[in-house]
């Protein structure tokens, strides 16, 4: 290769690096700020619900309000994360800005009144929507528009969970099952890292779960790890299918969105009193924390969290799926550990990320998330259960707009 051509190629690479570092950082700043605002409001909503248990009785009315908001001004963005993924696949039309404030408001309402939902969907939708705003003033090409929205996904995910490396890979991996999109590597990495830094600078502290010492990986333990990985995959599949089934059947039987949400809210109240505890409402962070202790959790806690969350999201309440999946995995892992006489924190950590890996078809992002949260010594077991969960859960997951690799 002639020296002049060689220099031109490297100059082009340097300019591209500078361009996408700058754009990725800008996406990270707005994603991090939006995620920090959301997490502060979510903490307020959770504390308010716990201090005022009577708020649960207003959950059906909150569902009616959420349905009314989307029926009135949010029809174009009701697809949520799936709409965002569709726009990234085919960036022919912009995402209406209203997606960001609407998902923020309605997710907070869902948590304030007792719905069982997560937070990643909100952060990802806000990040993608805010990144999409650059399309107009910067006159981005279709390719650059797509990369900006992918950076928004990574920025929101990395910021809301405090896992920038997992956020980077999630933005690259979630679009297409079984394929990574490396063209967005720089903006996704910069957006995820800057988003995390901004969120922490604005006073957000993420939960810390301690695993303790790693048990010796004997052949018997590996057999148990493989068995647990299979269970985690089936749990992820069950969650996805039940959520989709409830959504389909509720739309079939109850034609009006407000009626679906009202009935769903009533069923959640009845279910709460039937089980005699409110620990399955909201994020269920205390339940996750207890999974990492010797105290343990009720063996069927994972199944109840599946039902509470599937009912919440399937009837029209808003929020993400990932934190409930963390809870489902951690409680299932802890129950499996107690049944087999193993350290509960170790299997809770494996389940924490593996159920999410199966439900979202993102084994690499989830493996990296586990390493960021629980440390490098668990890398091989984490990778094993995430891969097994992904393979055994099938390619149908929580994001219906994912496309299979060609």
Coordinates of C-alpha atoms in Angstrom, one line a residue:
X1 CA 0.0 0.0 0.0
X2 CA 1.4 3.4 -0.9
X3 CA 2.4 5.5 2.1
X4 CA 0.1 8.4 1.1
X5 CA -2.9 6.1 0.9
X6 CA -2.0 4.6 4.2
X7 CA -1.9 8.1 5.8
X8 CA -5.2 9.0 4.3
X9 CA -6.9 5.9 5.8
X10 CA -5.5 6.6 9.2
X11 CA -6.5 10.2 9.1
X12 CA -10.0 9.1 8.2
X13 CA -10.0 6.7 11.2
X14 CA -8.8 9.4 13.5
X15 CA -11.5 11.8 12.3
X16 CA -14.1 9.2 12.7
X17 CA -12.9 8.4 16.2
X18 CA -13.0 12.1 17.2
X19 CA -16.5 12.5 15.6
X20 CA -18.1 9.6 17.3
X21 CA -16.4 10.2 20.6
X22 CA -17.9 13.7 20.6
X23 CA -21.3 12.5 19.5
X24 CA -21.2 9.5 21.9
X25 CA -20.2 11.8 24.8
X26 CA -23.1 14.2 24.1
X27 CA -25.5 11.2 24.0
X28 CA -24.0 10.0 27.3
X29 CA -24.5 13.4 29.0
X30 CA -28.2 13.6 28.1
X31 CA -28.8 9.9 28.8
X32 CA -27.1 10.1 32.1
X33 CA -28.9 13.2 33.2
X34 CA -32.3 11.7 32.2
X35 CA -31.5 8.4 33.9
X36 CA -30.5 10.3 37.1
X37 CA -33.8 12.2 37.1
X38 CA -35.7 9.0 36.5
X39 CA -33.9 7.1 39.3
X40 CA -34.4 9.9 41.8
X41 CA -38.2 10.0 40.9
X42 CA -38.3 6.2 41.1
X43 CA -36.7 6.2 44.6
X44 CA -39.3 8.8 45.6
X45 CA -42.2 6.7 44.2
X46 CA -40.9 3.6 45.9
X47 CA -40.5 5.3 49.3
X48 CA -44.0 7.0 49.0
X49 CA -45.6 3.6 48.2
X50 CA -43.9 1.9 51.1
X51 CA -44.8 4.8 53.5
X52 CA -48.4 4.9 52.3
X53 CA -49.6 1.4 51.7
X54 CA -53.1 2.7 50.8
X55 CA -51.7 3.9 47.5
X56 CA -52.1 0.3 46.2
X57 CA -55.8 0.7 46.1
X58 CA -55.5 3.4 43.5
X59 CA -53.5 1.2 41.1
X60 CA -56.5 0.5 38.8
X61 CA -57.2 4.2 38.5
X62 CA -53.5 4.8 37.7
X63 CA -53.8 2.2 35.0
X64 CA -56.8 4.0 33.6
X65 CA -54.8 7.3 33.6
X66 CA -51.8 5.6 31.9
X67 CA -54.1 4.2 29.2
X68 CA -55.8 7.6 28.8
X69 CA -52.4 9.3 28.3
X70 CA -51.3 6.9 25.6
X71 CA -54.6 6.9 23.9
X72 CA -54.7 10.6 23.8
X73 CA -51.1 11.8 23.1
X74 CA -49.0 8.7 23.0
X75 CA -50.4 6.4 20.3
X76 CA -47.3 7.0 18.1
X77 CA -44.9 5.9 20.8
X78 CA -46.9 3.2 22.5
X79 CA -44.6 0.5 21.1
X80 CA -41.9 1.6 23.5
X81 CA -38.6 -0.3 23.3
X82 CA -39.9 -2.4 20.4
X83 CA -40.6 0.8 18.5
X84 CA -37.1 2.1 19.2
X85 CA -35.6 -1.1 18.0
X86 CA -37.7 -1.0 14.8
X87 CA -36.5 2.6 14.2
X88 CA -32.9 1.5 14.6
X89 CA -33.4 -1.3 12.1
X90 CA -35.1 1.1 9.7
X91 CA -34.3 4.7 10.6
X92 CA -36.7 6.1 8.0
X93 CA -38.7 8.1 10.4
X94 CA -37.8 10.0 13.6
X95 CA -39.0 9.0 17.1
X96 CA -41.4 11.6 18.5
X97 CA -39.8 13.4 21.4
X98 CA -42.9 12.7 23.5
X99 CA -41.7 9.1 24.0
X100 CA -39.2 10.3 26.7
X101 CA -41.5 12.3 29.0
X102 CA -44.4 9.9 28.6
X103 CA -42.4 6.8 29.5
X104 CA -40.8 8.7 32.4
X105 CA -44.2 9.8 33.8
X106 CA -46.1 6.5 33.3
X107 CA -43.3 4.3 34.7
X108 CA -43.2 6.5 37.9
X109 CA -47.0 6.2 38.2
X110 CA -46.7 2.4 37.8
X111 CA -44.2 2.2 40.6
X112 CA -45.9 4.7 42.8
X113 CA -49.1 2.8 43.0
X114 CA -47.7 -0.7 43.1
X115 CA -47.1 -2.2 39.7
X116 CA -44.3 -4.8 39.3
X117 CA -42.0 -3.4 36.6
X118 CA -38.4 -2.5 36.0
X119 CA -36.4 0.5 34.9
X120 CA -34.3 -0.4 31.9
X121 CA -37.1 0.1 29.4
X122 CA -37.6 3.7 30.5
X123 CA -33.9 4.5 30.5
X124 CA -33.3 3.0 27.1
X125 CA -36.4 4.7 25.6
X126 CA -35.3 8.1 27.0
X127 CA -31.7 7.6 25.8
X128 CA -32.8 6.6 22.3
X129 CA -35.3 9.4 22.0
X130 CA -32.9 12.1 23.2
X131 CA -30.2 10.7 20.9
X132 CA -32.7 10.9 18.0
X133 CA -33.0 14.7 18.5
X134 CA -29.6 15.1 16.9
X135 CA -31.1 14.0 13.5
X136 CA -32.6 17.4 12.7
X137 CA -29.9 19.9 13.6
X138 CA -26.9 17.7 12.5
X139 CA -28.6 16.5 9.3
X140 CA -27.4 13.0 9.9
X141 CA -27.4 10.3 7.3
X142 CA -29.5 7.2 7.8
X143 CA -26.4 5.3 8.9
X144 CA -25.3 8.0 11.4
X145 CA -28.9 8.3 12.7
X146 CA -28.9 4.6 13.4
X147 CA -25.6 4.7 15.2
X148 CA -26.8 7.7 17.4
X149 CA -29.9 5.8 18.5
X150 CA -27.8 2.7 19.3
X151 CA -25.6 5.0 21.4
X152 CA -28.7 6.2 23.2
X153 CA -29.7 2.6 24.0
X154 CA -26.2 2.0 25.5
X155 CA -26.1 5.3 27.3
X156 CA -29.4 4.7 29.0
X157 CA -28.7 1.1 29.9
X158 CA -25.2 1.8 31.2
X159 CA -26.4 4.8 33.2
X160 CA -29.4 3.1 34.9
X161 CA -27.5 0.1 36.1
X162 CA -24.0 1.5 36.6
X163 CA -22.5 -1.0 34.1
X164 CA -20.9 0.8 31.2
X165 CA -19.3 -2.2 29.6
X166 CA -22.5 -4.2 29.7
X167 CA -24.3 -1.1 28.4
X168 CA -21.9 -0.9 25.4
X169 CA -22.4 -4.5 24.4
X170 CA -26.2 -4.4 25.1
X171 CA -26.5 -1.7 22.5
X172 CA -24.6 -3.7 20.0
X173 CA -26.2 -7.1 20.8
X174 CA -29.9 -6.4 21.4
X175 CA -30.9 -5.5 17.8
X176 CA -30.2 -8.8 16.1
X177 CA -30.3 -12.2 17.8
X178 CA -26.9 -13.9 17.4
X179 CA -25.1 -10.9 15.9
X180 CA -23.1 -7.9 17.1
X181 CA -23.0 -4.6 15.2
X182 CA -19.4 -3.4 15.6
X183 CA -19.9 -0.2 13.6
X184 CA -21.5 1.4 16.6
X185 CA -18.7 0.3 19.0
X186 CA -17.2 3.8 19.6
X187 CA -20.4 5.8 20.2
X188 CA -22.0 3.0 22.3
X189 CA -18.9 2.7 24.5
X190 CA -18.5 6.5 25.0
X191 CA -22.2 7.0 25.6
X192 CA -22.4 4.2 28.2
X193 CA -19.3 5.3 30.0
X194 CA -20.2 9.0 30.1
X195 CA -23.8 8.2 31.0
X196 CA -22.6 6.2 34.0
X197 CA -20.3 9.0 35.1
X198 CA -23.0 11.6 34.8
X199 CA -25.5 9.6 36.7
X200 CA -23.2 8.9 39.6
X201 CA -22.1 12.6 39.6
X202 CA -25.8 13.5 40.0
X203 CA -26.1 11.5 43.2
X204 CA -27.2 8.1 42.1
X205 CA -25.8 5.1 44.1
X206 CA -26.4 1.6 42.7
X207 CA -27.1 -1.5 44.9
X208 CA -24.2 -3.7 45.7
X209 CA -24.6 -7.4 46.1
X210 CA -21.7 -9.4 47.7
X211 CA -21.0 -12.9 46.6
X212 CA -18.1 -13.7 48.9
X213 CA -15.5 -16.3 48.1
X214 CA -15.9 -18.4 45.0
X215 CA -16.5 -22.1 45.7
X216 CA -14.1 -24.6 44.2
X217 CA -15.3 -25.5 40.7
X218 CA -15.5 -29.3 41.1
X219 CA -17.1 -31.6 38.5
X220 CA -20.2 -31.9 40.8
X221 CA -20.5 -28.1 41.1
X222 CA -20.2 -27.8 37.3
X223 CA -23.1 -30.3 36.9
X224 CA -25.2 -28.1 39.2
X225 CA -24.1 -25.0 37.3
X226 CA -25.3 -26.5 34.0
X227 CA -28.6 -27.6 35.6
X228 CA -29.1 -24.1 37.0
X229 CA -28.3 -22.6 33.6
X230 CA -31.1 -24.7 32.1
X231 CA -33.5 -23.6 34.7
X232 CA -32.6 -20.0 34.2
X233 CA -33.3 -20.3 30.5
X234 CA -36.7 -21.9 31.1
X235 CA -37.5 -19.1 33.6
X236 CA -36.7 -16.5 31.0
X237 CA -38.8 -18.2 28.4
X238 CA -41.7 -18.6 30.8
X239 CA -41.6 -14.9 31.7
X240 CA -41.5 -13.8 28.0
X241 CA -44.3 -16.1 26.9
X242 CA -46.5 -15.4 29.9
X243 CA -46.1 -11.6 29.4
X244 CA -46.9 -11.9 25.7
X245 CA -49.8 -14.2 26.4
X246 CA -51.4 -11.9 28.9
X247 CA -51.0 -9.0 26.6
X248 CA -52.6 -10.9 23.7
X249 CA -55.5 -12.3 25.7
X250 CA -56.3 -9.1 27.5
X251 CA -56.5 -7.3 24.1
X252 CA -58.7 -10.1 22.8
X253 CA -61.1 -10.1 25.7
X254 CA -61.0 -6.4 26.7
X255 CA -61.0 -4.1 23.7
X256 CA -60.5 -0.8 25.6
X257 CA -57.0 -0.1 26.9
X258 CA -58.3 1.6 30.0
X259 CA -60.4 -1.4 30.8
X260 CA -57.4 -3.7 30.4
X261 CA -55.4 -1.6 32.8
X262 CA -58.2 -1.3 35.3
X263 CA -58.8 -5.0 35.4
X264 CA -55.0 -5.7 35.6
X265 CA -54.7 -3.3 38.5
X266 CA -57.6 -5.0 40.3
X267 CA -56.0 -8.4 39.8
X268 CA -52.7 -7.2 41.1
X269 CA -54.4 -5.9 44.3
X270 CA -56.2 -9.3 44.7
X271 CA -53.0 -11.2 44.1
X272 CA -51.1 -9.0 46.6
X273 CA -53.6 -9.8 49.4
X274 CA -53.8 -13.5 48.3
X275 CA -50.0 -14.0 48.9
X276 CA -50.0 -11.8 52.0
X277 CA -47.0 -9.7 51.2
X278 CA -46.1 -6.6 49.1
X279 CA -42.5 -7.7 48.4
X280 CA -43.4 -8.5 44.8
X281 CA -44.5 -5.0 44.0
X282 CA -42.2 -2.5 42.3
X283 CA -38.6 -3.4 41.7
X284 CA -38.4 -5.9 44.6
X285 CA -34.9 -4.8 45.5
X286 CA -35.1 -6.1 49.1
X287 CA -36.1 -9.5 47.8
X288 CA -33.0 -9.5 45.5
X289 CA -30.8 -8.5 48.4
X290 CA -32.2 -11.3 50.6
X291 CA -31.4 -13.8 47.9
X292 CA -27.7 -13.2 48.5
X293 CA -27.9 -14.0 52.2
X294 CA -28.0 -17.3 54.2
X295 CA -31.6 -16.3 55.2
X296 CA -32.8 -17.2 51.8
X297 CA -36.2 -16.6 50.2
X298 CA -39.4 -18.5 49.6
X299 CA -38.8 -21.2 47.1
X300 CA -41.6 -20.1 44.8
X301 CA -40.7 -16.4 45.0
X302 CA -39.4 -16.4 41.4
X303 CA -42.7 -17.8 40.1
X304 CA -44.7 -15.1 42.0
X305 CA -42.4 -12.4 40.6
X306 CA -43.0 -13.7 37.1
X307 CA -46.8 -13.6 37.6
X308 CA -46.8 -10.1 39.2
X309 CA -44.6 -8.6 36.4
X310 CA -46.3 -10.3 33.5
X311 CA -49.7 -9.2 34.7
X312 CA -48.4 -5.6 35.2
X313 CA -46.8 -5.2 31.8
X314 CA -49.3 -7.4 29.9
X315 CA -52.2 -5.3 30.9
X316 CA -50.7 -2.0 29.9
X317 CA -48.7 -0.6 32.8
X318 CA -45.3 0.9 31.9
X319 CA -41.8 0.1 32.9
X320 CA -39.0 -2.3 32.0
X321 CA -38.5 -6.0 32.4
X322 CA -34.9 -6.3 33.4
X323 CA -34.9 -5.6 37.2
X324 CA -37.8 -8.0 37.6
X325 CA -35.7 -10.5 35.6
X326 CA -32.8 -9.9 38.0
X327 CA -35.2 -10.7 40.9
X328 CA -36.6 -13.8 39.2
X329 CA -33.1 -15.1 38.5
X330 CA -31.6 -14.2 42.0
X331 CA -34.5 -15.8 43.9
X332 CA -34.5 -18.9 41.6
X333 CA -30.8 -19.2 42.0
X334 CA -31.0 -18.9 45.8
X335 CA -33.8 -21.5 45.9
X336 CA -31.7 -23.9 43.8
X337 CA -28.7 -23.4 46.1
X338 CA -30.7 -24.1 49.2
X339 CA -32.2 -27.2 47.6
X340 CA -28.7 -28.5 46.6
X341 CA -26.8 -27.4 49.6
X342 CA -24.7 -24.8 47.8
X343 CA -23.8 -21.2 48.6
X344 CA -26.9 -19.1 47.9
X345 CA -25.0 -15.9 47.0
X346 CA -23.1 -17.7 44.3
X347 CA -26.2 -19.1 42.5
X348 CA -28.1 -15.9 43.1
X349 CA -25.4 -14.0 41.2
X350 CA -25.6 -16.6 38.4
X351 CA -29.3 -16.3 38.1
X352 CA -29.3 -12.5 38.4
X353 CA -27.9 -12.2 34.9
X354 CA -28.7 -15.5 33.3
X355 CA -32.5 -15.2 33.3
X356 CA -32.1 -11.8 31.7
X357 CA -29.7 -13.3 29.1
X358 CA -32.3 -15.8 28.1
X359 CA -35.2 -13.5 28.1
X360 CA -33.4 -10.7 26.2
X361 CA -31.2 -12.9 23.9
X362 CA -28.1 -10.9 25.1
X363 CA -25.7 -13.5 26.6
X364 CA -22.5 -11.4 26.1
X365 CA -23.9 -8.3 27.6
X366 CA -25.2 -10.2 30.6
X367 CA -22.0 -12.0 31.1
X368 CA -20.1 -8.7 31.1
X369 CA -22.7 -7.2 33.5
X370 CA -22.2 -10.1 35.9
X371 CA -18.4 -9.5 35.8
X372 CA -18.9 -5.7 36.4
X373 CA -21.3 -6.4 39.3
X374 CA -19.8 -9.5 41.0
X375 CA -16.1 -9.5 39.9
X376 CA -13.8 -11.3 37.5
X377 CA -13.4 -14.5 39.5
X378 CA -17.0 -15.5 38.5
X379 CA -16.4 -14.8 34.8
X380 CA -16.4 -18.4 33.6
X381 CA -19.5 -19.6 35.6
X382 CA -21.3 -16.4 34.6
X383 CA -20.5 -17.0 30.9
X384 CA -21.6 -20.6 31.1
X385 CA -25.0 -20.0 32.6
X386 CA -25.7 -17.0 30.3
X387 CA -24.8 -19.0 27.2
X388 CA -26.9 -22.0 28.4
X389 CA -29.9 -19.8 29.3
X390 CA -29.7 -18.0 25.9
X391 CA -29.5 -21.3 24.0
X392 CA -32.3 -23.1 26.0
X393 CA -34.7 -20.2 26.1
X394 CA -35.0 -20.0 22.3
X395 CA -34.9 -16.9 20.1
X396 CA -38.3 -15.5 21.2
X397 CA -37.8 -13.1 24.0
X398 CA -39.1 -9.9 25.6
X399 CA -38.2 -7.7 22.6
X400 CA -40.4 -8.8 19.7
X401 CA -38.7 -6.3 17.4
X402 CA -35.4 -8.2 17.6
X403 CA -34.4 -9.7 14.2
X404 CA -32.7 -13.1 13.7
X405 CA -29.2 -13.0 12.2
X406 CA -29.2 -13.8 8.5

